[in-house]
PDB file of C-alpha atoms in Angstrom:
ATOM      1  CA  GLN A   1      35.597  -6.124 -18.374  1.00 82.00           C
ATOM      2  CA  SER A   2      32.512  -3.830 -18.314  1.00 87.00           C
ATOM      3  CA  VAL A   3      30.558  -3.310 -15.190  1.00 91.00           C
ATOM      4  CA  LEU A   4      27.203  -4.052 -17.283  1.00 97.00           C
ATOM      5  CA  THR A   5      27.143  -7.192 -19.106  1.00 97.00           C
ATOM      6  CA  GLN A   6      25.760  -7.481 -22.727  1.00 98.00           C
ATOM      7  CA  PRO A   7      25.885 -10.239 -25.248  1.00 98.00           C
ATOM      8  CA  PRO A   8      28.684  -9.377 -27.773  1.00 97.00           C
ATOM      9  CA  SER A   9      26.340 -10.108 -30.735  1.00 98.00           C
ATOM     10  CA  ALA A  10      22.860 -10.514 -31.891  1.00 98.00           C
ATOM     11  CA  SER A  11      21.368 -11.243 -35.141  1.00 97.00           C
ATOM     12  CA  GLY A  12      17.998 -11.579 -37.052  1.00 96.00           C
ATOM     13  CA  THR A  13      16.488 -11.684 -40.471  1.00 97.00           C
ATOM     14  CA  PRO A  14      14.302  -8.627 -41.709  1.00 97.00           C
ATOM     15  CA  GLY A  15      11.106  -8.282 -40.044  1.00 97.00           C
ATOM     16  CA  GLN A  16      12.144 -10.536 -37.303  1.00 97.00           C
ATOM     17  CA  GLY A  17      12.309  -9.373 -33.570  1.00 97.00           C
ATOM     18  CA  ILE A  18      15.222  -9.584 -31.327  1.00 98.00           C
ATOM     19  CA  SER A  19      16.349  -8.708 -27.771  1.00 98.00           C
ATOM     20  CA  ILE A  20      19.429  -7.564 -26.161  1.00 98.00           C
ATOM     21  CA  SER A  21      19.971  -7.970 -22.505  1.00 98.00           C
ATOM     22  CA  CYS A  22      21.876  -5.881 -20.031  1.00 98.00           C
ATOM     23  CA  SER A  23      22.906  -7.250 -16.778  1.00 98.00           C
ATOM     24  CA  GLY A  24      24.210  -5.217 -13.713  1.00 97.00           C
ATOM     25  CA  SER A  25      23.947  -5.127  -9.961  1.00 96.00           C
ATOM     26  CA  SER A  26      21.993  -3.649  -7.101  1.00 96.00           C
ATOM     27  CA  SER A  27      24.429  -0.436  -7.192  1.00 96.00           C
ATOM     28  CA  ASN A  28      23.449   0.391 -10.765  1.00 97.00           C
ATOM     29  CA  ILE A  29      20.545  -1.143 -12.564  1.00 97.00           C
ATOM     30  CA  GLY A  30      19.063  -2.196  -9.314  1.00 96.00           C
ATOM     31  CA  THR A  31      18.513   1.496  -8.324  1.00 96.00           C
ATOM     32  CA  SER A  32      18.694   3.724 -11.446  1.00 96.00           C
ATOM     33  CA  SER A  33      17.103   3.792 -14.696  1.00 97.00           C
ATOM     34  CA  VAL A  34      18.660   2.443 -17.918  1.00 98.00           C
ATOM     35  CA  ASN A  35      19.559   4.220 -21.117  1.00 98.00           C
ATOM     36  CA  TRP A  36      20.294   2.710 -24.553  1.00 98.00           C
ATOM     37  CA  TYR A  37      22.523   4.125 -27.409  1.00 98.00           C
ATOM     38  CA  GLN A  38      22.694   3.106 -30.857  1.00 98.00           C
ATOM     39  CA  GLN A  39      26.036   3.484 -32.774  1.00 98.00           C
ATOM     40  CA  LEU A  40      25.824   3.143 -36.611  1.00 98.00           C
ATOM     41  CA  PRO A  41      29.176   2.228 -38.301  1.00 96.00           C
ATOM     42  CA  GLY A  42      31.455   5.077 -38.400  1.00 95.00           C
ATOM     43  CA  THR A  43      29.288   7.533 -36.556  1.00 97.00           C
ATOM     44  CA  ALA A  44      28.829   9.065 -33.013  1.00 98.00           C
ATOM     45  CA  PRO A  45      26.372   7.240 -30.689  1.00 98.00           C
ATOM     46  CA  LYS A  46      22.715   8.304 -30.509  1.00 98.00           C
ATOM     47  CA  LEU A  47      20.391   8.257 -27.735  1.00 98.00           C
ATOM     48  CA  LEU A  48      17.694   5.462 -28.317  1.00 98.00           C
ATOM     49  CA  ILE A  49      15.881   4.720 -25.219  1.00 98.00           C
ATOM     50  CA  TYR A  50      16.132   6.709 -21.896  1.00 98.00           C
ATOM     51  CA  SER A  51      14.559   6.184 -18.554  1.00 97.00           C
ATOM     52  CA  ASP A  52      14.147   2.587 -19.145  1.00 98.00           C
ATOM     53  CA  HIS A  53      11.539   2.618 -21.847  1.00 98.00           C
ATOM     54  CA  LEU A  54      11.124   6.178 -23.169  1.00 98.00           C
ATOM     55  CA  ARG A  55      12.016   7.184 -26.751  1.00 98.00           C
ATOM     56  CA  PRO A  56      13.338  10.407 -27.782  1.00 97.00           C
ATOM     57  CA  SER A  57      11.435  12.139 -30.700  1.00 96.00           C
ATOM     58  CA  GLY A  58      12.192  10.587 -34.070  1.00 96.00           C
ATOM     59  CA  VAL A  59      13.046   7.112 -32.690  1.00 98.00           C
ATOM     60  CA  PRO A  60      10.836   4.396 -34.235  1.00 97.00           C
ATOM     61  CA  ASP A  61       8.463   2.497 -31.870  1.00 96.00           C
ATOM     62  CA  ARG A  62      10.049  -0.554 -33.247  1.00 97.00           C
ATOM     63  CA  PHE A  63      12.500  -0.032 -30.374  1.00 98.00           C
ATOM     64  CA  SER A  64      11.351  -0.585 -26.898  1.00 98.00           C
ATOM     65  CA  GLY A  65      13.008  -0.975 -23.370  1.00 98.00           C
ATOM     66  CA  SER A  66      12.298  -2.426 -20.094  1.00 98.00           C
ATOM     67  CA  ARG A  67      14.024  -2.911 -16.642  1.00 98.00           C
ATOM     68  CA  SER A  68      13.314  -5.533 -14.043  1.00 97.00           C
ATOM     69  CA  GLY A  69      15.526  -6.139 -11.026  1.00 97.00           C
ATOM     70  CA  THR A  70      19.200  -5.897 -11.872  1.00 97.00           C
ATOM     71  CA  SER A  71      18.635  -6.499 -15.647  1.00 98.00           C
ATOM     72  CA  ALA A  72      17.298  -4.491 -18.557  1.00 98.00           C
ATOM     73  CA  SER A  73      16.579  -5.266 -22.210  1.00 98.00           C
ATOM     74  CA  LEU A  74      16.254  -3.585 -25.457  1.00 98.00           C
ATOM     75  CA  ALA A  75      13.983  -5.045 -28.058  1.00 98.00           C
ATOM     76  CA  ILE A  76      13.791  -4.438 -31.701  1.00 98.00           C
ATOM     77  CA  SER A  77      10.692  -5.603 -33.503  1.00 96.00           C
ATOM     78  CA  GLY A  78      10.400  -5.741 -37.411  1.00 96.00           C
ATOM     79  CA  LEU A  79      14.249  -5.768 -37.775  1.00 97.00           C
ATOM     80  CA  GLN A  80      15.355  -3.538 -40.737  1.00 97.00           C
ATOM     81  CA  SER A  81      18.833  -3.446 -42.518  1.00 97.00           C
ATOM     82  CA  GLU A  82      19.461   0.096 -41.166  1.00 97.00           C
ATOM     83  CA  ASP A  83      19.183  -1.362 -37.603  1.00 97.00           C
ATOM     84  CA  GLU A  84      22.734  -2.944 -38.264  1.00 98.00           C
ATOM     85  CA  ALA A  85      24.757  -1.162 -35.399  1.00 98.00           C
ATOM     86  CA  ASP A  86      26.264  -1.526 -32.099  1.00 98.00           C
ATOM     87  CA  TYR A  87      24.036  -1.050 -29.057  1.00 98.00           C
ATOM     88  CA  TYR A  88      25.071   0.029 -25.531  1.00 98.00           C
ATOM     89  CA  CYS A  89      23.264   0.242 -22.296  1.00 98.00           C
ATOM     90  CA  ALA A  90      24.241   2.740 -19.617  1.00 98.00           C
ATOM     91  CA  VAL A  91      23.357   3.506 -16.169  1.00 98.00           C
ATOM     92  CA  TRP A  92      24.364   6.008 -13.280  1.00 97.00           C
ATOM     93  CA  ASP A  93      26.068   3.929 -10.569  1.00 96.00           C
ATOM     94  CA  ASP A  94      25.751   4.467  -6.904  1.00 95.00           C
ATOM     95  CA  SER A  95      29.502   5.111  -6.879  1.00 95.00           C
ATOM     96  CA  LEU A  96      28.797   8.398  -8.702  1.00 96.00           C
ATOM     97  CA  LYS A  97      29.871   7.411 -12.208  1.00 97.00           C
ATOM     98  CA  TRP A  98      28.408   6.307 -15.412  1.00 98.00           C
ATOM     99  CA  VAL A  99      28.842   2.694 -16.518  1.00 97.00           C
ATOM    100  CA  PHE A 100      28.350   1.237 -19.877  1.00 98.00           C
ATOM    101  CA  GLY A 101      27.820  -2.265 -21.205  1.00 98.00           C
ATOM    102  CA  GLY A 102      30.398  -3.695 -23.377  1.00 98.00           C
ATOM    103  CA  GLY A 103      28.107  -3.180 -26.358  1.00 98.00           C
ATOM    104  CA  THR A 104      26.251  -5.729 -28.769  1.00 98.00           C
ATOM    105  CA  LYS A 105      26.732  -5.769 -32.450  1.00 98.00           C
ATOM    106  CA  VAL A 106      23.313  -6.424 -34.214  1.00 98.00           C
ATOM    107  CA  THR A 107      23.557  -8.073 -37.680  1.00 97.00           C
ATOM    108  CA  VAL A 108      20.723  -8.167 -39.887  1.00 96.00           C
ATOM    109  CA  LEU A 109      20.954 -11.444 -41.916  1.00 93.00           C
TER     110      LEU A 109
ATOM    111  CA  GLN B  26      19.929  22.779 -33.438  1.00 95.00           C
ATOM    112  CA  VAL B  27      22.178  21.499 -30.976  1.00 97.00           C
ATOM    113  CA  LYS B  28      25.746  21.247 -32.148  1.00 98.00           C
ATOM    114  CA  LEU B  29      29.006  20.245 -30.288  1.00 98.00           C
ATOM    115  CA  VAL B  30      32.328  20.491 -31.977  1.00 98.00           C
ATOM    116  CA  GLU B  31      35.343  18.895 -30.216  1.00 98.00           C
ATOM    117  CA  SER B  32      38.870  20.145 -31.045  1.00 98.00           C
ATOM    118  CA  GLY B  33      42.334  19.634 -29.589  1.00 98.00           C
ATOM    119  CA  GLY B  34      43.093  16.021 -30.282  1.00 98.00           C
ATOM    120  CA  GLY B  35      46.460  14.945 -31.679  1.00 98.00           C
ATOM    121  CA  VAL B  36      49.326  12.564 -31.324  1.00 98.00           C
ATOM    122  CA  VAL B  37      51.275  12.945 -28.059  1.00 98.00           C
ATOM    123  CA  LEU B  38      53.987  11.143 -26.160  1.00 98.00           C
ATOM    124  CA  PRO B  39      53.279   9.314 -22.846  1.00 98.00           C
ATOM    125  CA  GLY B  40      53.493  11.395 -19.876  1.00 98.00           C
ATOM    126  CA  THR B  41      52.685  14.702 -21.683  1.00 98.00           C
ATOM    127  CA  SER B  42      49.450  16.808 -21.558  1.00 98.00           C
ATOM    128  CA  LEU B  43      46.598  17.817 -23.876  1.00 98.00           C
ATOM    129  CA  ARG B  44      43.586  20.107 -23.648  1.00 98.00           C
ATOM    130  CA  LEU B  45      40.456  19.121 -25.530  1.00 98.00           C
ATOM    131  CA  SER B  46      37.815  21.783 -26.155  1.00 98.00           C
ATOM    132  CA  CYS B  47      34.118  21.489 -27.099  1.00 98.00           C
ATOM    133  CA  ALA B  48      32.321  24.373 -28.667  1.00 98.00           C
ATOM    134  CA  ALA B  49      28.505  24.239 -28.148  1.00 98.00           C
ATOM    135  CA  SER B  50      25.709  25.990 -29.788  1.00 98.00           C
ATOM    136  CA  GLY B  51      22.126  25.676 -30.418  1.00 98.00           C
ATOM    137  CA  PHE B  52      20.982  25.480 -26.720  1.00 97.00           C
ATOM    138  CA  THR B  53      21.225  27.392 -23.475  1.00 97.00           C
ATOM    139  CA  PHE B  54      24.664  26.089 -22.424  1.00 97.00           C
ATOM    140  CA  ASN B  55      24.681  26.955 -18.750  1.00 96.00           C
ATOM    141  CA  THR B  56      21.559  24.849 -17.996  1.00 97.00           C
ATOM    142  CA  TYR B  57      22.904  21.663 -18.975  1.00 97.00           C
ATOM    143  CA  ALA B  58      25.263  18.908 -17.480  1.00 97.00           C
ATOM    144  CA  LEU B  59      28.130  17.934 -19.838  1.00 98.00           C
ATOM    145  CA  ASN B  60      30.349  14.976 -20.223  1.00 98.00           C
ATOM    146  CA  TRP B  61      33.372  13.480 -21.889  1.00 98.00           C
ATOM    147  CA  VAL B  62      32.965   9.951 -23.240  1.00 98.00           C
ATOM    148  CA  ARG B  63      35.834   8.010 -25.043  1.00 98.00           C
ATOM    149  CA  GLN B  64      36.063   5.086 -27.275  1.00 98.00           C
ATOM    150  CA  ALA B  65      39.373   3.228 -27.935  1.00 98.00           C
ATOM    151  CA  PRO B  66      39.910   1.937 -31.512  1.00 97.00           C
ATOM    152  CA  GLY B  67      37.581  -1.066 -31.935  1.00 96.00           C
ATOM    153  CA  LYS B  68      36.259  -0.886 -28.523  1.00 97.00           C
ATOM    154  CA  GLY B  69      33.224   0.137 -26.629  1.00 97.00           C
ATOM    155  CA  LEU B  70      32.165   3.255 -24.920  1.00 98.00           C
ATOM    156  CA  ASP B  71      34.060   4.458 -21.835  1.00 98.00           C
ATOM    157  CA  TRP B  72      32.547   7.372 -19.786  1.00 98.00           C
ATOM    158  CA  VAL B  73      35.330   9.781 -18.571  1.00 98.00           C
ATOM    159  CA  ALA B  74      33.814  12.766 -16.643  1.00 98.00           C
ATOM    160  CA  VAL B  75      30.841  14.957 -16.022  1.00 98.00           C
ATOM    161  CA  THR B  76      30.185  18.430 -14.777  1.00 97.00           C
ATOM    162  CA  SER B  77      26.804  19.607 -13.540  1.00 96.00           C
ATOM    163  CA  TYR B  78      25.121  22.615 -15.093  1.00 96.00           C
ATOM    164  CA  ASP B  79      26.914  25.037 -12.754  1.00 95.00           C
ATOM    165  CA  GLY B  80      30.181  23.188 -12.207  1.00 94.00           C
ATOM    166  CA  THR B  81      29.490  22.237  -8.550  1.00 96.00           C
ATOM    167  CA  ASN B  82      29.028  18.590  -9.062  1.00 96.00           C
ATOM    168  CA  ILE B  83      32.055  17.109 -10.916  1.00 97.00           C
ATOM    169  CA  TYR B  84      32.792  13.299 -11.245  1.00 98.00           C
ATOM    170  CA  TYR B  85      35.587  11.275 -13.097  1.00 98.00           C
ATOM    171  CA  LYS B  86      36.196   7.651 -14.156  1.00 97.00           C
ATOM    172  CA  ASP B  87      38.586   6.110 -11.392  1.00 96.00           C
ATOM    173  CA  SER B  88      41.706   5.622 -13.796  1.00 97.00           C
ATOM    174  CA  VAL B  89      41.602   9.470 -14.866  1.00 98.00           C
ATOM    175  CA  GLN B  90      40.873  10.873 -11.346  1.00 98.00           C
ATOM    176  CA  GLY B  91      43.838  13.208 -10.343  1.00 97.00           C
ATOM    177  CA  ARG B  92      45.145  13.341 -14.052  1.00 98.00           C
ATOM    178  CA  PHE B  93      42.212  14.753 -16.052  1.00 98.00           C
ATOM    179  CA  LYS B  94      40.214  17.889 -15.210  1.00 98.00           C
ATOM    180  CA  ILE B  95      36.881  18.759 -16.795  1.00 98.00           C
ATOM    181  CA  SER B  96      35.712  22.401 -16.792  1.00 98.00           C
ATOM    182  CA  ARG B  97      33.318  24.681 -18.527  1.00 98.00           C
ATOM    183  CA  ASP B  98      33.421  28.306 -19.534  1.00 97.00           C
ATOM    184  CA  ASP B  99      29.652  29.445 -19.623  1.00 97.00           C
ATOM    185  CA  SER B 100      30.820  32.802 -21.126  1.00 97.00           C
ATOM    186  CA  LYS B 101      32.231  31.028 -24.264  1.00 98.00           C
ATOM    187  CA  ASN B 102      29.795  28.043 -24.276  1.00 98.00           C
ATOM    188  CA  THR B 103      32.756  25.774 -24.281  1.00 98.00           C
ATOM    189  CA  LEU B 104      33.637  22.481 -22.299  1.00 98.00           C
ATOM    190  CA  TYR B 105      37.211  21.577 -21.687  1.00 98.00           C
ATOM    191  CA  LEU B 106      39.035  18.487 -20.837  1.00 98.00           C
ATOM    192  CA  GLN B 107      42.624  19.020 -19.451  1.00 98.00           C
ATOM    193  CA  MET B 108      44.518  15.726 -19.786  1.00 98.00           C
ATOM    194  CA  ASN B 109      47.777  15.359 -17.877  1.00 98.00           C
ATOM    195  CA  ARG B 110      50.208  12.385 -17.540  1.00 98.00           C
ATOM    196  CA  LEU B 111      48.690  10.670 -20.642  1.00 98.00           C
ATOM    197  CA  ARG B 112      49.193   7.082 -20.927  1.00 98.00           C
ATOM    198  CA  PRO B 113      49.033   4.747 -24.027  1.00 98.00           C
ATOM    199  CA  ASP B 114      45.503   3.400 -22.713  1.00 97.00           C
ATOM    200  CA  ASP B 115      44.156   7.014 -22.968  1.00 98.00           C
ATOM    201  CA  THR B 116      44.366   6.633 -26.710  1.00 98.00           C
ATOM    202  CA  ALA B 117      40.605   6.917 -28.087  1.00 98.00           C
ATOM    203  CA  VAL B 118      38.154   9.156 -29.761  1.00 98.00           C
ATOM    204  CA  TYR B 119      36.881  11.626 -27.075  1.00 98.00           C
ATOM    205  CA  TYR B 120      33.256  12.761 -27.448  1.00 98.00           C
ATOM    206  CA  CYS B 121      31.826  15.787 -26.025  1.00 98.00           C
ATOM    207  CA  VAL B 122      28.169  14.705 -24.903  1.00 98.00           C
ATOM    208  CA  ARG B 123      25.450  16.851 -23.547  1.00 98.00           C
ATOM    209  CA  SER B 124      23.152  15.532 -20.701  1.00 96.00           C
ATOM    210  CA  SER B 125      19.331  15.753 -21.045  1.00 93.00           C
ATOM    211  CA  GLY B 126      19.019  17.851 -17.930  1.00 91.00           C
ATOM    212  CA  SER B 127      21.146  19.848 -15.414  1.00 92.00           C
ATOM    213  CA  TYR B 128      22.490  17.022 -13.531  1.00 92.00           C
ATOM    214  CA  GLU B 129      25.271  14.299 -13.645  1.00 91.00           C
ATOM    215  CA  ASP B 130      22.761  11.461 -13.673  1.00 92.00           C
ATOM    216  CA  ASP B 131      20.704  12.654 -16.693  1.00 93.00           C
ATOM    217  CA  ALA B 132      20.973  10.649 -20.002  1.00 96.00           C
ATOM    218  CA  PHE B 133      23.233  11.736 -22.970  1.00 97.00           C
ATOM    219  CA  ASP B 134      21.052  13.176 -25.510  1.00 96.00           C
ATOM    220  CA  PHE B 135      23.386  14.900 -27.900  1.00 97.00           C
ATOM    221  CA  TRP B 136      26.930  13.693 -29.099  1.00 98.00           C
ATOM    222  CA  GLY B 137      29.681  15.511 -30.967  1.00 98.00           C
ATOM    223  CA  GLN B 138      31.531  13.859 -33.639  1.00 98.00           C
ATOM    224  CA  GLY B 139      34.738  13.325 -31.564  1.00 98.00           C
ATOM    225  CA  THR B 140      38.338  14.098 -31.620  1.00 98.00           C
ATOM    226  CA  MET B 141      41.084  11.492 -31.839  1.00 98.00           C
ATOM    227  CA  VAL B 142      43.767  11.389 -29.097  1.00 98.00           C
ATOM    228  CA  THR B 143      46.754   9.102 -29.698  1.00 98.00           C
ATOM    229  CA  VAL B 144      49.349   8.598 -26.868  1.00 98.00           C
ATOM    230  CA  SER B 145      52.304   6.811 -28.295  1.00 98.00           C
ATOM    231  CA  SER B 146      56.110   6.915 -28.173  1.00 96.00           C
TER     232      SER B 146
END
């Protein structure tokens, strides 16, 4: 059981937009910024969004993040086949440890 | 470019020890916090430990506290994870991960390719 709760799966057709939620508590998302990671099949994870909504260099602006209260979300607009991957949220908890969501598998139909 | 190369994984018996290494290059090693994150087969990401840039702040996942030790050798640009009293549920790919800054609460911005640890009798 992960500290952060994500839906196990999400899907959409090419060009469509989808959103992935990440629910936490006052000891993590309620006080710290959220980061998102993308893991393509068979590869190491990659930083996708940091500090709730910032994109590292090279990440398309189709990816966006937000945080409100004890929840955060990752939105993907204009879904593409190469977006098929697992997506994880993570946040630094007040208990002095990193916590991850269980991951969301995105399928492009 | 930033490069993180893990080594030291393998198949070991429960209760034994293993030391993982992570050779880093392409950045000023002693100014960044570093982590170990693991992923059991078919499962999600699981943070294990972090050391701040100077080793003064070190934190562990509860289930490895007292069994694992993270350390860094800035003279060799190498991060280590000493794993003792290994259990079958420690079986995972272990990733060496750089933080984006000097401290434990900075995002993970670069990941190694991982080294597999299998604990089985």
